[in-house]
């Protein structure tokens, strides 16, 4: 089973009055990782002298203006395990797919540090629906998307106090 490990830099503004990453900011960190992992970044987005952006093997959705597909978050659930204090090193957002359906996927996340024995700060799942931008209706996952994503499918997150 393969997982994606996306480093995400914290911002000073992510911290709240309790000196840890705010719950809303945590969802933004997940969004940033998800965009990196699933949206293909057009070559025109890169400056001529800049290093090429990391292209994840799962980044098969077109992210450019006028793209044929968009994603809608249909559901999100997050479980906070430890407060995440501000730090200069990026956190690691580990991702996999807990479900690969006809028009939707469940993206599973663990937010952790990069230590030898990592602390997991949060676990989450987001259900994304692929939408045809011309019609506004859900559309089926393409064969190319399914091939790119299948290696990252494994069991879903098991939240505490769930039966």
PDB file of C-alpha atoms in Angstrom:
ATOM      1  CA  UNK A   1       0.000   0.000   0.000  1.00  0.00           C
ATOM      2  CA  UNK A   2       1.352   3.381  -0.997  1.00  0.00           C
ATOM      3  CA  UNK A   3       0.774   6.694   0.728  1.00  0.00           C
ATOM      4  CA  UNK A   4       1.609  10.216  -0.305  1.00  0.00           C
ATOM      5  CA  UNK A   5       3.677  12.332   2.079  1.00  0.00           C
ATOM      6  CA  UNK A   6       3.163  16.013   1.303  1.00  0.00           C
ATOM      7  CA  UNK A   7       5.164  18.563   3.329  1.00  0.00           C
ATOM      8  CA  UNK A   8       3.090  21.656   4.159  1.00  0.00           C
ATOM      9  CA  UNK A   9       4.617  24.778   5.647  1.00  0.00           C
ATOM     10  CA  UNK A  10       2.786  26.328   8.592  1.00  0.00           C
ATOM     11  CA  UNK A  11       2.094  30.051   8.537  1.00  0.00           C
ATOM     12  CA  UNK A  12       2.289  32.325  11.553  1.00  0.00           C
ATOM     13  CA  UNK A  13      -1.366  33.200  10.972  1.00  0.00           C
ATOM     14  CA  UNK A  14      -2.337  29.525  11.446  1.00  0.00           C
ATOM     15  CA  UNK A  15      -1.733  29.869  15.171  1.00  0.00           C
ATOM     16  CA  UNK A  16      -4.528  30.896  17.527  1.00  0.00           C
ATOM     17  CA  UNK A  17      -4.588  32.507  20.974  1.00  0.00           C
ATOM     18  CA  UNK A  18      -3.800  29.126  22.566  1.00  0.00           C
ATOM     19  CA  UNK A  19      -0.447  28.975  20.690  1.00  0.00           C
ATOM     20  CA  UNK A  20      -1.386  26.047  18.475  1.00  0.00           C
ATOM     21  CA  UNK A  21      -2.718  25.647  14.941  1.00  0.00           C
ATOM     22  CA  UNK A  22      -6.372  26.652  14.852  1.00  0.00           C
ATOM     23  CA  UNK A  23      -8.940  24.027  13.856  1.00  0.00           C
ATOM     24  CA  UNK A  24      -9.964  25.969  10.729  1.00  0.00           C
ATOM     25  CA  UNK A  25      -6.304  26.408   9.749  1.00  0.00           C
ATOM     26  CA  UNK A  26      -5.845  22.642  10.058  1.00  0.00           C
ATOM     27  CA  UNK A  27      -8.499  22.134   7.359  1.00  0.00           C
ATOM     28  CA  UNK A  28      -6.636  24.624   5.162  1.00  0.00           C
ATOM     29  CA  UNK A  29      -3.438  22.592   5.591  1.00  0.00           C
ATOM     30  CA  UNK A  30      -5.326  19.510   4.411  1.00  0.00           C
ATOM     31  CA  UNK A  31      -6.645  21.461   1.426  1.00  0.00           C
ATOM     32  CA  UNK A  32      -3.128  22.614   0.475  1.00  0.00           C
ATOM     33  CA  UNK A  33      -1.841  19.040   0.583  1.00  0.00           C
ATOM     34  CA  UNK A  34      -4.831  17.772  -1.415  1.00  0.00           C
ATOM     35  CA  UNK A  35      -4.292  20.385  -4.141  1.00  0.00           C
ATOM     36  CA  UNK A  36      -0.599  19.470  -4.388  1.00  0.00           C
ATOM     37  CA  UNK A  37      -1.372  15.769  -4.588  1.00  0.00           C
ATOM     38  CA  UNK A  38      -4.350  15.672  -6.962  1.00  0.00           C
ATOM     39  CA  UNK A  39      -4.211  18.751  -9.190  1.00  0.00           C
ATOM     40  CA  UNK A  40      -1.778  18.859 -12.099  1.00  0.00           C
ATOM     41  CA  UNK A  41       0.053  22.176 -12.182  1.00  0.00           C
ATOM     42  CA  UNK A  42       0.373  23.654 -15.666  1.00  0.00           C
ATOM     43  CA  UNK A  43       3.911  24.369 -16.858  1.00  0.00           C
ATOM     44  CA  UNK A  44       2.867  27.996 -17.426  1.00  0.00           C
ATOM     45  CA  UNK A  45       2.471  28.372 -13.622  1.00  0.00           C
ATOM     46  CA  UNK A  46       6.232  28.078 -13.175  1.00  0.00           C
ATOM     47  CA  UNK A  47       8.654  30.941 -13.666  1.00  0.00           C
ATOM     48  CA  UNK A  48      11.275  30.237 -16.331  1.00  0.00           C
ATOM     49  CA  UNK A  49      14.117  30.324 -13.787  1.00  0.00           C
ATOM     50  CA  UNK A  50      12.262  28.466 -11.011  1.00  0.00           C
ATOM     51  CA  UNK A  51      12.884  24.856 -10.124  1.00  0.00           C
ATOM     52  CA  UNK A  52      10.186  22.555 -11.507  1.00  0.00           C
ATOM     53  CA  UNK A  53       7.305  21.885  -9.135  1.00  0.00           C
ATOM     54  CA  UNK A  54       6.965  18.396  -7.684  1.00  0.00           C
ATOM     55  CA  UNK A  55       4.547  16.414  -9.801  1.00  0.00           C
ATOM     56  CA  UNK A  56       2.821  13.780  -7.719  1.00  0.00           C
ATOM     57  CA  UNK A  57       1.829  10.566  -9.546  1.00  0.00           C
ATOM     58  CA  UNK A  58      -1.729  11.202  -8.374  1.00  0.00           C
ATOM     59  CA  UNK A  59      -1.850  14.769  -9.787  1.00  0.00           C
ATOM     60  CA  UNK A  60      -4.051  14.011 -12.769  1.00  0.00           C
ATOM     61  CA  UNK A  61      -6.798  16.633 -12.445  1.00  0.00           C
ATOM     62  CA  UNK A  62      -6.391  19.758 -14.579  1.00  0.00           C
ATOM     63  CA  UNK A  63      -5.927  22.815 -12.358  1.00  0.00           C
ATOM     64  CA  UNK A  64      -5.837  25.493 -15.010  1.00  0.00           C
ATOM     65  CA  UNK A  65      -8.468  28.147 -15.717  1.00  0.00           C
ATOM     66  CA  UNK A  66     -11.244  26.703 -17.828  1.00  0.00           C
ATOM     67  CA  UNK A  67     -10.608  23.152 -16.621  1.00  0.00           C
ATOM     68  CA  UNK A  68     -13.200  20.544 -17.532  1.00  0.00           C
ATOM     69  CA  UNK A  69     -13.464  19.198 -13.982  1.00  0.00           C
ATOM     70  CA  UNK A  70     -13.647  20.591 -10.489  1.00  0.00           C
ATOM     71  CA  UNK A  71     -14.007  18.911  -7.140  1.00  0.00           C
ATOM     72  CA  UNK A  72     -16.548  19.632  -4.453  1.00  0.00           C
ATOM     73  CA  UNK A  73     -16.090  18.673  -0.833  1.00  0.00           C
ATOM     74  CA  UNK A  74     -19.212  16.697   0.035  1.00  0.00           C
ATOM     75  CA  UNK A  75     -18.205  15.794   3.575  1.00  0.00           C
ATOM     76  CA  UNK A  76     -15.306  16.270   6.010  1.00  0.00           C
ATOM     77  CA  UNK A  77     -14.520  14.795   9.365  1.00  0.00           C
ATOM     78  CA  UNK A  78     -11.472  15.524  11.472  1.00  0.00           C
ATOM     79  CA  UNK A  79     -10.221  14.187  14.777  1.00  0.00           C
ATOM     80  CA  UNK A  80      -7.653  16.219  16.672  1.00  0.00           C
ATOM     81  CA  UNK A  81      -5.225  14.027  18.619  1.00  0.00           C
ATOM     82  CA  UNK A  82      -2.616  16.544  19.870  1.00  0.00           C
ATOM     83  CA  UNK A  83      -2.290  20.329  19.695  1.00  0.00           C
ATOM     84  CA  UNK A  84       0.001  21.298  16.811  1.00  0.00           C
ATOM     85  CA  UNK A  85       2.292  24.136  17.939  1.00  0.00           C
ATOM     86  CA  UNK A  86       3.743  26.569  15.437  1.00  0.00           C
ATOM     87  CA  UNK A  87       7.026  25.339  13.976  1.00  0.00           C
ATOM     88  CA  UNK A  88       9.328  26.375  11.164  1.00  0.00           C
ATOM     89  CA  UNK A  89       9.683  22.884   9.682  1.00  0.00           C
ATOM     90  CA  UNK A  90       6.798  21.745   7.505  1.00  0.00           C
ATOM     91  CA  UNK A  91       4.346  19.211   8.853  1.00  0.00           C
ATOM     92  CA  UNK A  92       3.833  16.049   6.842  1.00  0.00           C
ATOM     93  CA  UNK A  93       0.330  15.419   5.553  1.00  0.00           C
ATOM     94  CA  UNK A  94       0.190  11.721   4.802  1.00  0.00           C
ATOM     95  CA  UNK A  95      -2.628  10.845   2.396  1.00  0.00           C
ATOM     96  CA  UNK A  96      -4.287   7.820   0.861  1.00  0.00           C
ATOM     97  CA  UNK A  97      -7.691   6.963  -0.534  1.00  0.00           C
ATOM     98  CA  UNK A  98     -10.087   5.166   1.766  1.00  0.00           C
ATOM     99  CA  UNK A  99     -12.649   4.836  -1.030  1.00  0.00           C
ATOM    100  CA  UNK A 100     -12.507   5.083  -4.811  1.00  0.00           C
ATOM    101  CA  UNK A 101     -16.050   5.185  -6.120  1.00  0.00           C
ATOM    102  CA  UNK A 102     -17.803   6.009  -9.358  1.00  0.00           C
ATOM    103  CA  UNK A 103     -17.721   9.814  -9.090  1.00  0.00           C
ATOM    104  CA  UNK A 104     -16.255  10.343  -5.622  1.00  0.00           C
ATOM    105  CA  UNK A 105     -13.200   9.581  -3.533  1.00  0.00           C
ATOM    106  CA  UNK A 106     -12.538   9.607   0.189  1.00  0.00           C
ATOM    107  CA  UNK A 107      -9.180  11.236   0.858  1.00  0.00           C
ATOM    108  CA  UNK A 108      -7.745  10.114   4.200  1.00  0.00           C
ATOM    109  CA  UNK A 109      -5.160  12.215   6.023  1.00  0.00           C
ATOM    110  CA  UNK A 110      -2.783  12.013   8.947  1.00  0.00           C
ATOM    111  CA  UNK A 111      -1.022  15.226   9.937  1.00  0.00           C
ATOM    112  CA  UNK A 112       2.271  14.408  11.620  1.00  0.00           C
ATOM    113  CA  UNK A 113       5.794  15.587  12.179  1.00  0.00           C
ATOM    114  CA  UNK A 114       8.856  14.075  10.536  1.00  0.00           C
ATOM    115  CA  UNK A 115      10.432  12.557  13.654  1.00  0.00           C
ATOM    116  CA  UNK A 116      11.664   8.958  13.829  1.00  0.00           C
ATOM    117  CA  UNK A 117       8.680   8.245  16.082  1.00  0.00           C
ATOM    118  CA  UNK A 118       6.219  10.777  14.683  1.00  0.00           C
ATOM    119  CA  UNK A 119       3.469  12.494  16.612  1.00  0.00           C
ATOM    120  CA  UNK A 120       0.159  12.333  14.762  1.00  0.00           C
ATOM    121  CA  UNK A 121      -1.673  15.600  15.395  1.00  0.00           C
ATOM    122  CA  UNK A 122      -4.878  14.925  13.479  1.00  0.00           C
ATOM    123  CA  UNK A 123      -6.660  12.359  11.328  1.00  0.00           C
ATOM    124  CA  UNK A 124      -9.263  13.356   8.780  1.00  0.00           C
ATOM    125  CA  UNK A 125     -11.270  12.235   5.795  1.00  0.00           C
ATOM    126  CA  UNK A 126     -12.792  14.342   3.025  1.00  0.00           C
ATOM    127  CA  UNK A 127     -15.254  13.028   0.467  1.00  0.00           C
ATOM    128  CA  UNK A 128     -14.667  14.721  -2.890  1.00  0.00           C
ATOM    129  CA  UNK A 129     -17.060  14.593  -5.809  1.00  0.00           C
ATOM    130  CA  UNK A 130     -15.743  15.172  -9.325  1.00  0.00           C
ATOM    131  CA  UNK A 131     -17.918  17.663 -11.180  1.00  0.00           C
ATOM    132  CA  UNK A 132     -18.132  18.453 -14.890  1.00  0.00           C
ATOM    133  CA  UNK A 133     -17.653  22.244 -14.953  1.00  0.00           C
ATOM    134  CA  UNK A 134     -19.765  22.695 -18.084  1.00  0.00           C
ATOM    135  CA  UNK A 135     -22.856  21.030 -16.593  1.00  0.00           C
ATOM    136  CA  UNK A 136     -22.293  21.376 -12.844  1.00  0.00           C
ATOM    137  CA  UNK A 137     -23.144  17.671 -12.481  1.00  0.00           C
ATOM    138  CA  UNK A 138     -21.050  14.895 -10.977  1.00  0.00           C
ATOM    139  CA  UNK A 139     -18.984  12.987 -13.516  1.00  0.00           C
ATOM    140  CA  UNK A 140     -17.480   9.527 -13.446  1.00  0.00           C
ATOM    141  CA  UNK A 141     -13.851   9.014 -12.505  1.00  0.00           C
ATOM    142  CA  UNK A 142     -11.919   8.520 -15.753  1.00  0.00           C
ATOM    143  CA  UNK A 143      -9.823   5.455 -16.471  1.00  0.00           C
ATOM    144  CA  UNK A 144      -6.608   7.540 -16.287  1.00  0.00           C
ATOM    145  CA  UNK A 145      -7.627   8.912 -12.872  1.00  0.00           C
ATOM    146  CA  UNK A 146      -8.540   5.454 -11.616  1.00  0.00           C
ATOM    147  CA  UNK A 147      -5.182   4.021 -12.784  1.00  0.00           C
ATOM    148  CA  UNK A 148      -3.259   6.869 -11.090  1.00  0.00           C
ATOM    149  CA  UNK A 149      -5.207   6.610  -7.827  1.00  0.00           C
ATOM    150  CA  UNK A 150      -5.680   2.837  -7.419  1.00  0.00           C
ATOM    151  CA  UNK A 151      -2.209   2.203  -5.889  1.00  0.00           C
ATOM    152  CA  UNK A 152      -3.115   4.614  -3.058  1.00  0.00           C
ATOM    153  CA  UNK A 153      -6.331   2.858  -1.984  1.00  0.00           C
ATOM    154  CA  UNK A 154      -6.274   1.211   1.432  1.00  0.00           C
ATOM    155  CA  UNK A 155      -8.535   0.953   4.442  1.00  0.00           C
ATOM    156  CA  UNK A 156     -10.376   4.061   5.622  1.00  0.00           C
ATOM    157  CA  UNK A 157      -9.592   5.970   8.809  1.00  0.00           C
ATOM    158  CA  UNK A 158     -10.925   4.468  11.988  1.00  0.00           C
ATOM    159  CA  UNK A 159     -11.989   7.321  14.219  1.00  0.00           C
ATOM    160  CA  UNK A 160     -12.153   6.940  18.001  1.00  0.00           C
ATOM    161  CA  UNK A 161     -15.528   6.338  19.594  1.00  0.00           C
ATOM    162  CA  UNK A 162     -16.869   4.906  16.350  1.00  0.00           C
ATOM    163  CA  UNK A 163     -18.431   1.512  16.043  1.00  0.00           C
TER     164      UNK A 163
END
